[in-house]
Amino acid sequence: MHRVRNFVSERISEVPPSGIRRFFDIAATMDDVISLGIGEPDFDTPEPIVQAGMAALKRGETHYSSNSGLMELRRAIAEHLDRMYGQTYNPVSEILVTVGVSEALYLALAATLDPGDEVIIPHPCFVSYAPEVTFAGGTPVIVPTTVENDFQVTAEDVAAAITPRTKALLIGYPNNPTGAVMSQERLNEIATVAKQHDLLVISDEIYDRLVYGVEHVCFPSLPGMYERTVLLQGFSKAYAMTGWRIGYAAAPADILGMIRKVHQYTIMCAPTVSQYAALAALREGEPYVQEMTAEYDRRRRLIVDGMNEIGLKCFEPQGAFYAFPSIEITGMDGNTFAETLLNEEKVAVVPGSAFGEAGEGFVRCSYATAYEKIEEALERLHRFVRRHG
Ligand SMILES: Cc1ncc(COP(=O)(O)O)c(C=O)c1O
């Protein structure tokens, strides 16, 4: 065999593998594991949505759709954003249907970054943000958030990270992994900084419907923000549709046109059958969203109160479906805690450091898990903390 040179891109190989997977791989080899590790709804997709997908297949909707996505779906998305947030987008030129928020995020970065452009990312955050910035040729600039600030990024911290190369700010609230929601006041301050420094804001609002006792503020709806924001949205979380791989980007036509160009040449179109299912989600999914959100809220109360009682001090999450307790009482770092807990008590959690260094000292516990399982997991955690606290 001929020796070949190293064909692998330096840029890609330097990105570390996701810290989440390792624990899932270990957990998968064990019996009787309660997983609080998973970042997706435990509910199946609501029946009318599944039926709509099946009906589309039966009708022969097995072809490509328009690159931008089905016109009917884009119209429904535009109506939805208008109804929910009073934010108007032109469905012809300002909305693109994508393969989940994952694709929309990559497209937004690929369409806006030139090599070396810096993107400010508050940490801890969804594991894909920094790697995707790197893949798109940009440079991630991390701004840590703290529990003292309720894991909300502050305008001062963003301003302090700005350099002449800063192009964009990438935020994701309600937040994975902390469950933090940005207050309107803090968002307004961020908007002021974005305007002052002429920044693009990429706002991942995939958890917008999963908020508890607070209102979600849609970032582009803030004064002066529409023209500098790419809104990323999806169906995975609110409608329990992770496997359908469907989401969208919304932005002013000039930006969206470039986003569409990348999509056109790399993906062609989002799966047509999933687009019909997403249409049904917008038309018929609301009662199910309400029902699932109410159940997440019930579990949220259980897990947050339970953690605090055990001594794992838990910040009050107001969105998404994650609790992010401090493990300080055990004196362990996140990796040791997660590994020891899995081995000794068969409960899977994700070390907070998997979401950036700012997550060290915390673990992410998903409550997209049955109520009874959370109760059992709390009992196991209680035993664990008694031994190690
Ligand atoms: C904050 C955040 N953004 C985006 C995604 C990806 O979602 P999608 O299934 O739409 O690609 C996730 C999934 O966990 C997430 O937590």
Short mmCIF file of C-alpha atoms and ligand atoms in Angstrom, two decimals:
data_model
loop_
_atom_site.label_atom_id
_atom_site.label_comp_id
_atom_site.label_asym_id
_atom_site.label_seq_id
_atom_site.Cartn_x
_atom_site.Cartn_y
_atom_site.Cartn_z
CA MET A 1 0.00 0.00 0.00
CA HIS A 2 1.28 3.48 -0.89
CA ARG A 3 1.70 5.89 1.93
CA VAL A 4 -0.57 8.84 1.50
CA ARG A 5 -0.18 12.27 2.98
CA ASN A 6 -2.49 13.45 5.71
CA PHE A 7 -5.59 14.43 3.79
CA VAL A 8 -7.52 15.62 6.81
CA SER A 9 -8.24 19.31 7.23
CA GLU A 10 -6.36 20.85 10.15
CA ARG A 11 -9.32 23.06 10.88
CA ILE A 12 -11.67 20.10 11.23
CA SER A 13 -9.29 17.79 13.07
CA GLU A 14 -8.58 20.41 15.72
CA VAL A 15 -12.23 20.47 16.80
CA PRO A 16 -12.61 18.04 19.73
CA PRO A 17 -15.32 15.34 19.60
CA SER A 18 -18.53 16.05 21.50
CA GLY A 19 -18.28 15.41 25.24
CA ILE A 20 -21.86 14.16 25.33
CA ARG A 21 -21.44 11.01 23.29
CA ARG A 22 -18.89 9.33 25.55
CA PHE A 23 -21.36 8.96 28.40
CA PHE A 24 -24.11 7.69 26.15
CA ASP A 25 -21.73 5.07 24.81
CA ILE A 26 -20.87 3.85 28.31
CA ALA A 27 -24.51 3.99 29.44
CA ALA A 28 -25.60 1.96 26.39
CA THR A 29 -23.54 -1.02 27.62
CA MET A 30 -25.27 -1.09 31.06
CA ASP A 31 -28.68 -2.34 32.23
CA ASP A 32 -31.13 -0.42 34.38
CA VAL A 33 -29.63 2.97 33.60
CA ILE A 34 -31.84 6.02 34.12
CA SER A 35 -30.77 8.55 31.57
CA LEU A 36 -31.04 12.22 32.36
CA GLY A 37 -28.54 12.71 29.59
CA ILE A 38 -30.72 12.89 26.56
CA GLY A 39 -31.49 16.24 24.89
CA GLU A 40 -34.71 15.30 23.16
CA PRO A 41 -38.36 14.92 24.10
CA ASP A 42 -39.31 11.49 25.44
CA PHE A 43 -42.74 11.99 23.82
CA ASP A 44 -43.43 10.55 20.41
CA THR A 45 -44.52 12.96 17.69
CA PRO A 46 -48.23 13.80 18.20
CA GLU A 47 -50.59 11.65 16.16
CA PRO A 48 -52.01 14.27 13.72
CA ILE A 49 -48.46 15.19 12.71
CA VAL A 50 -47.53 11.56 12.11
CA GLN A 51 -50.76 11.08 10.13
CA ALA A 52 -49.98 14.09 7.97
CA GLY A 53 -46.53 12.68 7.21
CA MET A 54 -47.98 9.30 6.32
CA ALA A 55 -50.70 10.85 4.17
CA ALA A 56 -48.08 12.87 2.30
CA LEU A 57 -46.13 9.71 1.52
CA LYS A 58 -49.29 7.91 0.39
CA ARG A 59 -50.14 10.84 -1.90
CA GLY A 60 -46.77 10.45 -3.53
CA GLU A 61 -45.10 13.51 -2.01
CA THR A 62 -41.80 11.75 -2.43
CA HIS A 63 -40.07 14.34 -4.60
CA TYR A 64 -37.85 17.36 -4.05
CA SER A 65 -39.66 20.45 -2.91
CA SER A 66 -38.69 23.99 -3.84
CA ASN A 67 -35.22 24.81 -2.48
CA SER A 68 -36.71 27.22 0.00
CA GLY A 69 -39.29 24.72 1.21
CA LEU A 70 -42.99 24.24 0.45
CA MET A 71 -44.64 27.62 -0.08
CA GLU A 72 -47.56 26.51 2.08
CA LEU A 73 -45.22 25.73 4.95
CA ARG A 74 -43.32 28.99 4.60
CA ARG A 75 -46.61 30.87 4.71
CA ALA A 76 -47.65 28.97 7.82
CA ILE A 77 -44.29 29.75 9.45
CA ALA A 78 -44.65 33.45 8.63
CA GLU A 79 -48.17 33.48 10.11
CA HIS A 80 -46.93 31.64 13.19
CA LEU A 81 -44.12 34.14 13.85
CA ASP A 82 -46.49 37.02 13.30
CA ARG A 83 -49.11 35.56 15.64
CA MET A 84 -46.64 34.62 18.36
CA TYR A 85 -44.27 37.57 18.29
CA GLY A 86 -45.69 40.18 15.93
CA GLN A 87 -42.61 39.62 13.80
CA THR A 88 -43.24 39.71 10.06
CA TYR A 89 -41.15 37.90 7.48
CA ASN A 90 -41.90 37.62 3.80
CA PRO A 91 -42.48 33.90 3.16
CA VAL A 92 -41.19 34.21 -0.40
CA SER A 93 -37.83 35.80 0.30
CA GLU A 94 -37.16 35.73 4.03
CA ILE A 95 -37.83 32.17 5.21
CA LEU A 96 -35.90 29.01 4.38
CA VAL A 97 -36.93 25.54 5.51
CA THR A 98 -33.92 23.51 6.64
CA VAL A 99 -32.83 20.14 7.97
CA GLY A 100 -33.31 21.13 11.58
CA VAL A 101 -31.79 24.09 13.35
CA SER A 102 -28.49 22.26 13.00
CA GLU A 103 -28.44 22.93 9.28
CA ALA A 104 -29.89 26.43 9.64
CA LEU A 105 -27.09 27.32 12.05
CA TYR A 106 -24.38 26.09 9.74
CA LEU A 107 -25.92 27.91 6.78
CA ALA A 108 -26.20 31.15 8.72
CA LEU A 109 -22.51 30.98 9.61
CA ALA A 110 -21.33 29.83 6.18
CA ALA A 111 -23.33 32.60 4.51
CA THR A 112 -22.06 35.42 6.70
CA LEU A 113 -18.49 34.65 7.81
CA ASP A 114 -15.28 35.42 6.00
CA PRO A 115 -12.09 33.67 7.13
CA GLY A 116 -11.02 34.93 10.54
CA ASP A 117 -14.28 36.68 11.36
CA GLU A 118 -14.94 36.40 15.07
CA VAL A 119 -18.20 35.18 16.51
CA ILE A 120 -18.95 35.82 20.17
CA ILE A 121 -20.56 32.84 21.88
CA PRO A 122 -21.78 32.86 25.48
CA HIS A 123 -20.89 29.65 27.32
CA PRO A 124 -22.12 27.20 28.45
CA CYS A 125 -24.09 26.53 25.28
CA PHE A 126 -25.24 23.90 22.81
CA VAL A 127 -22.21 21.80 21.83
CA SER A 128 -22.38 22.64 18.12
CA TYR A 129 -21.97 26.42 18.24
CA ALA A 130 -18.18 26.78 18.44
CA PRO A 131 -17.40 23.81 16.14
CA GLU A 132 -19.79 25.09 13.48
CA VAL A 133 -18.19 28.55 13.60
CA THR A 134 -14.82 26.87 13.03
CA PHE A 135 -16.19 24.72 10.20
CA ALA A 136 -17.50 27.86 8.53
CA GLY A 137 -14.03 29.44 8.69
CA GLY A 138 -14.74 31.79 11.58
CA THR A 139 -13.15 32.11 14.99
CA PRO A 140 -15.27 31.45 18.07
CA VAL A 141 -14.73 33.90 20.92
CA ILE A 142 -16.11 32.54 24.16
CA VAL A 143 -17.78 34.71 26.78
CA PRO A 144 -18.52 32.80 29.99
CA THR A 145 -21.82 33.27 31.81
CA THR A 146 -22.19 32.59 35.51
CA VAL A 147 -24.82 31.28 37.87
CA GLU A 148 -24.58 34.63 39.72
CA ASN A 149 -25.97 36.25 36.56
CA ASP A 150 -28.54 33.49 36.14
CA PHE A 151 -26.51 32.27 33.16
CA GLN A 152 -27.70 35.27 31.14
CA VAL A 153 -24.98 36.85 29.05
CA THR A 154 -24.37 40.46 29.97
CA ALA A 155 -23.97 43.34 27.54
CA GLU A 156 -20.74 44.37 29.33
CA ASP A 157 -19.20 40.95 28.77
CA VAL A 158 -20.18 40.98 25.11
CA ALA A 159 -18.82 44.52 24.67
CA ALA A 160 -15.55 43.54 26.34
CA ALA A 161 -15.06 40.68 23.86
CA ILE A 162 -15.52 42.83 20.75
CA THR A 163 -12.50 43.37 18.49
CA PRO A 164 -12.22 44.85 14.99
CA ARG A 165 -12.75 41.29 13.67
CA THR A 166 -16.03 40.68 15.48
CA LYS A 167 -18.80 39.95 13.01
CA ALA A 168 -21.52 38.25 14.96
CA LEU A 169 -23.00 37.26 18.26
CA LEU A 170 -24.49 33.77 18.51
CA ILE A 171 -27.01 33.33 21.31
CA GLY A 172 -29.29 30.49 22.28
CA TYR A 173 -32.06 31.24 24.78
CA PRO A 174 -33.89 29.46 26.35
CA ASN A 175 -30.52 27.89 26.90
CA ASN A 176 -29.20 24.40 26.51
CA PRO A 177 -27.71 23.30 28.96
CA THR A 178 -28.66 25.75 31.74
CA GLY A 179 -32.37 26.33 31.10
CA ALA A 180 -31.72 30.08 31.42
CA VAL A 181 -34.06 32.55 29.72
CA MET A 182 -32.92 36.09 28.95
CA SER A 183 -34.96 38.85 30.55
CA GLN A 184 -36.33 41.53 28.24
CA GLU A 185 -34.10 44.07 29.96
CA ARG A 186 -30.91 42.07 29.39
CA LEU A 187 -31.91 41.44 25.77
CA ASN A 188 -32.44 45.15 25.23
CA GLU A 189 -28.94 45.80 26.55
CA ILE A 190 -27.54 43.18 24.18
CA ALA A 191 -29.47 44.82 21.34
CA THR A 192 -27.90 48.17 22.17
CA VAL A 193 -24.39 46.69 22.00
CA ALA A 194 -25.24 44.94 18.72
CA LYS A 195 -26.37 48.25 17.25
CA GLN A 196 -23.41 50.23 18.60
CA HIS A 197 -20.90 47.77 17.16
CA ASP A 198 -22.89 46.88 14.04
CA LEU A 199 -23.00 43.16 14.85
CA LEU A 200 -25.01 40.42 13.22
CA VAL A 201 -26.98 38.43 15.78
CA ILE A 202 -27.72 34.78 15.19
CA SER A 203 -30.48 33.82 17.59
CA ASP A 204 -31.22 30.13 18.13
CA GLU A 205 -34.72 30.07 19.58
CA ILE A 206 -35.45 26.38 19.21
CA TYR A 207 -36.75 26.18 22.81
CA ASP A 208 -39.01 29.24 22.51
CA ARG A 209 -42.20 27.32 23.31
CA LEU A 210 -40.73 25.57 26.33
CA VAL A 211 -40.84 28.37 28.90
CA TYR A 212 -42.34 28.22 32.37
CA GLY A 213 -44.00 31.24 33.92
CA VAL A 214 -42.12 33.70 31.71
CA GLU A 215 -42.61 35.04 28.19
CA HIS A 216 -40.16 34.28 25.46
CA VAL A 217 -38.89 37.39 23.69
CA CYS A 218 -38.15 36.84 20.02
CA PHE A 219 -34.86 38.66 19.43
CA PRO A 220 -35.58 40.11 15.95
CA SER A 221 -38.76 41.67 17.32
CA LEU A 222 -36.72 44.08 19.46
CA PRO A 223 -36.42 47.59 18.00
CA GLY A 224 -33.81 47.76 15.26
CA MET A 225 -32.93 44.08 15.49
CA TYR A 226 -34.84 42.57 12.56
CA GLU A 227 -32.34 43.91 10.03
CA ARG A 228 -29.33 42.44 11.83
CA THR A 229 -30.72 39.11 13.03
CA VAL A 230 -30.87 35.60 11.66
CA LEU A 231 -33.59 33.76 13.55
CA LEU A 232 -33.16 29.99 13.85
CA GLN A 233 -36.21 27.97 14.69
CA GLY A 234 -37.31 24.38 14.57
CA PHE A 235 -39.84 21.70 15.26
CA SER A 236 -37.64 19.18 17.10
CA LYS A 237 -38.28 20.23 20.67
CA ALA A 238 -41.74 21.85 20.91
CA TYR A 239 -43.45 19.27 18.67
CA ALA A 240 -41.28 16.25 19.61
CA MET A 241 -40.06 15.91 16.04
CA THR A 242 -36.29 15.38 16.39
CA GLY A 243 -36.14 12.52 13.91
CA TRP A 244 -38.03 14.38 11.19
CA ARG A 245 -35.09 16.77 10.85
CA ILE A 246 -36.95 19.94 10.15
CA GLY A 247 -36.38 23.58 11.07
CA TYR A 248 -36.01 26.98 9.46
CA ALA A 249 -34.08 30.22 9.22
CA ALA A 250 -35.68 33.64 8.90
CA ALA A 251 -33.75 36.78 8.00
CA PRO A 252 -33.91 39.88 5.81
CA ALA A 253 -33.97 38.95 2.12
CA ASP A 254 -30.36 39.91 1.33
CA ILE A 255 -28.97 37.67 4.09
CA LEU A 256 -31.51 34.91 3.53
CA GLY A 257 -30.63 34.85 -0.16
CA MET A 258 -27.05 33.89 0.70
CA ILE A 259 -28.23 31.35 3.26
CA ARG A 260 -30.48 29.84 0.59
CA LYS A 261 -27.55 29.68 -1.83
CA VAL A 262 -25.51 27.50 0.54
CA HIS A 263 -28.56 25.32 1.22
CA GLN A 264 -29.33 24.98 -2.49
CA TYR A 265 -25.86 23.71 -3.33
CA THR A 266 -25.34 21.47 -0.28
CA ILE A 267 -28.75 20.11 0.71
CA MET A 268 -31.15 20.99 -2.11
CA CYS A 269 -34.24 20.91 0.09
CA ALA A 270 -35.44 19.68 3.47
CA PRO A 271 -37.20 16.28 3.39
CA THR A 272 -40.55 16.85 1.67
CA VAL A 273 -42.50 14.46 3.87
CA SER A 274 -41.18 16.19 6.98
CA GLN A 275 -42.29 19.52 5.57
CA TYR A 276 -45.86 18.26 5.34
CA ALA A 277 -45.60 16.98 8.89
CA ALA A 278 -44.28 20.38 10.02
CA LEU A 279 -47.24 22.06 8.33
CA ALA A 280 -49.58 19.85 10.35
CA ALA A 281 -47.59 20.72 13.48
CA LEU A 282 -48.26 24.43 12.95
CA ARG A 283 -51.92 23.86 12.12
CA GLU A 284 -52.85 21.20 14.64
CA GLY A 285 -49.99 20.88 17.08
CA GLU A 286 -50.83 23.61 19.58
CA PRO A 287 -52.82 21.54 22.12
CA TYR A 288 -50.01 18.99 22.17
CA VAL A 289 -47.37 21.68 22.71
CA GLN A 290 -49.38 22.96 25.67
CA GLU A 291 -49.83 19.46 27.08
CA MET A 292 -46.16 18.53 26.77
CA THR A 293 -45.02 21.87 28.19
CA ALA A 294 -47.28 21.43 31.22
CA GLU A 295 -45.78 18.01 31.82
CA TYR A 296 -42.21 19.33 31.46
CA ASP A 297 -43.08 22.01 33.99
CA ARG A 298 -44.32 19.40 36.48
CA ARG A 299 -41.08 17.47 36.08
CA ARG A 300 -39.06 20.67 36.33
CA ARG A 301 -40.54 21.36 39.77
CA LEU A 302 -39.79 17.80 40.83
CA ILE A 303 -36.18 17.81 39.69
CA VAL A 304 -35.26 21.34 40.84
CA ASP A 305 -36.79 20.88 44.30
CA GLY A 306 -35.36 17.37 44.52
CA MET A 307 -31.83 18.51 43.64
CA ASN A 308 -31.95 21.35 46.15
CA GLU A 309 -33.18 19.01 48.90
CA ILE A 310 -30.31 16.62 48.21
CA GLY A 311 -27.80 19.45 48.43
CA LEU A 312 -27.08 19.77 44.73
CA LYS A 313 -27.82 23.46 44.58
CA CYS A 314 -29.92 24.06 41.54
CA PHE A 315 -30.36 27.26 39.60
CA GLU A 316 -34.03 27.83 38.68
CA PRO A 317 -34.36 27.03 34.97
CA GLN A 318 -37.16 28.92 33.22
CA GLY A 319 -36.95 27.28 29.83
CA ALA A 320 -35.97 24.23 27.73
CA PHE A 321 -35.98 20.90 29.61
CA TYR A 322 -32.71 20.91 31.51
CA ALA A 323 -31.75 21.36 35.14
CA PHE A 324 -28.16 22.44 35.77
CA PRO A 325 -27.31 21.74 39.41
CA SER A 326 -24.00 22.59 41.03
CA ILE A 327 -22.03 19.54 42.19
CA GLU A 328 -19.76 21.58 44.44
CA ILE A 329 -20.88 19.68 47.56
CA THR A 330 -19.23 16.50 46.24
CA GLY A 331 -15.86 18.15 45.56
CA MET A 332 -15.73 16.30 42.25
CA ASP A 333 -15.27 17.75 38.80
CA GLY A 334 -18.08 17.18 36.31
CA ASN A 335 -16.45 14.28 34.50
CA THR A 336 -15.63 12.40 37.69
CA PHE A 337 -19.12 13.04 39.05
CA ALA A 338 -20.84 11.81 35.88
CA GLU A 339 -18.64 8.75 35.54
CA THR A 340 -18.80 7.74 39.22
CA LEU A 341 -22.56 8.32 39.34
CA LEU A 342 -23.06 6.17 36.26
CA ASN A 343 -20.91 3.36 37.63
CA GLU A 344 -22.25 3.42 41.18
CA GLU A 345 -25.91 4.37 40.74
CA LYS A 346 -26.58 3.94 37.05
CA VAL A 347 -27.82 7.44 36.46
CA ALA A 348 -26.55 9.19 33.32
CA VAL A 349 -26.02 12.96 33.42
CA VAL A 350 -23.78 15.13 31.25
CA PRO A 351 -20.83 17.03 32.74
CA GLY A 352 -21.41 20.77 32.38
CA SER A 353 -17.94 21.16 30.89
CA ALA A 354 -19.19 19.36 27.76
CA PHE A 355 -20.89 22.70 27.03
CA GLY A 356 -17.80 24.81 27.61
CA GLU A 357 -15.43 25.46 30.51
CA ALA A 358 -17.97 27.79 32.10
CA GLY A 359 -20.08 24.69 32.75
CA GLU A 360 -17.45 23.07 35.01
CA GLY A 361 -18.79 22.37 38.49
CA PHE A 362 -22.29 21.65 37.13
CA VAL A 363 -24.03 18.76 35.41
CA ARG A 364 -26.85 18.83 32.92
CA CYS A 365 -29.88 16.74 33.84
CA SER A 366 -32.61 16.52 31.24
CA TYR A 367 -36.16 16.25 32.48
CA ALA A 368 -37.41 15.07 29.11
CA THR A 369 -37.74 11.78 31.00
CA ALA A 370 -40.79 10.19 32.65
CA TYR A 371 -41.79 11.63 36.05
CA GLU A 372 -41.37 8.26 37.81
CA LYS A 373 -37.91 7.85 36.36
CA ILE A 374 -36.89 11.26 37.64
CA GLU A 375 -38.19 10.27 41.11
CA GLU A 376 -36.08 7.12 41.02
CA ALA A 377 -33.05 9.04 39.70
CA LEU A 378 -33.38 11.51 42.59
CA GLU A 379 -33.38 8.64 45.11
CA ARG A 380 -30.24 7.26 43.54
CA LEU A 381 -28.64 10.71 43.50
CA HIS A 382 -29.54 11.15 47.16
CA ARG A 383 -27.69 7.94 48.05
CA PHE A 384 -24.76 9.06 45.94
CA VAL A 385 -24.50 12.48 47.55
CA ARG A 386 -24.78 10.98 51.06
CA ARG A 387 -21.75 8.85 50.26
CA HIS A 388 -19.75 11.57 48.55
CA GLY A 389 -21.04 14.84 49.99
C1 LIG B 1 -29.92 24.87 21.46
C2 LIG B 1 -30.10 23.89 20.36
N1 LIG B 1 -30.07 24.30 19.10
C3 LIG B 1 -30.21 23.44 18.08
C4 LIG B 1 -30.37 22.08 18.28
C5 LIG B 1 -30.51 21.18 17.09
O1 LIG B 1 -31.84 20.99 16.78
P1 LIG B 1 -32.37 20.34 15.45
O2 LIG B 1 -32.93 19.01 15.83
O3 LIG B 1 -33.43 21.29 14.97
O4 LIG B 1 -31.24 20.24 14.49
C6 LIG B 1 -30.41 21.59 19.59
C7 LIG B 1 -30.56 20.16 19.85
O5 LIG B 1 -30.32 19.66 20.93
C8 LIG B 1 -30.27 22.52 20.66
O6 LIG B 1 -30.29 22.12 21.93
#
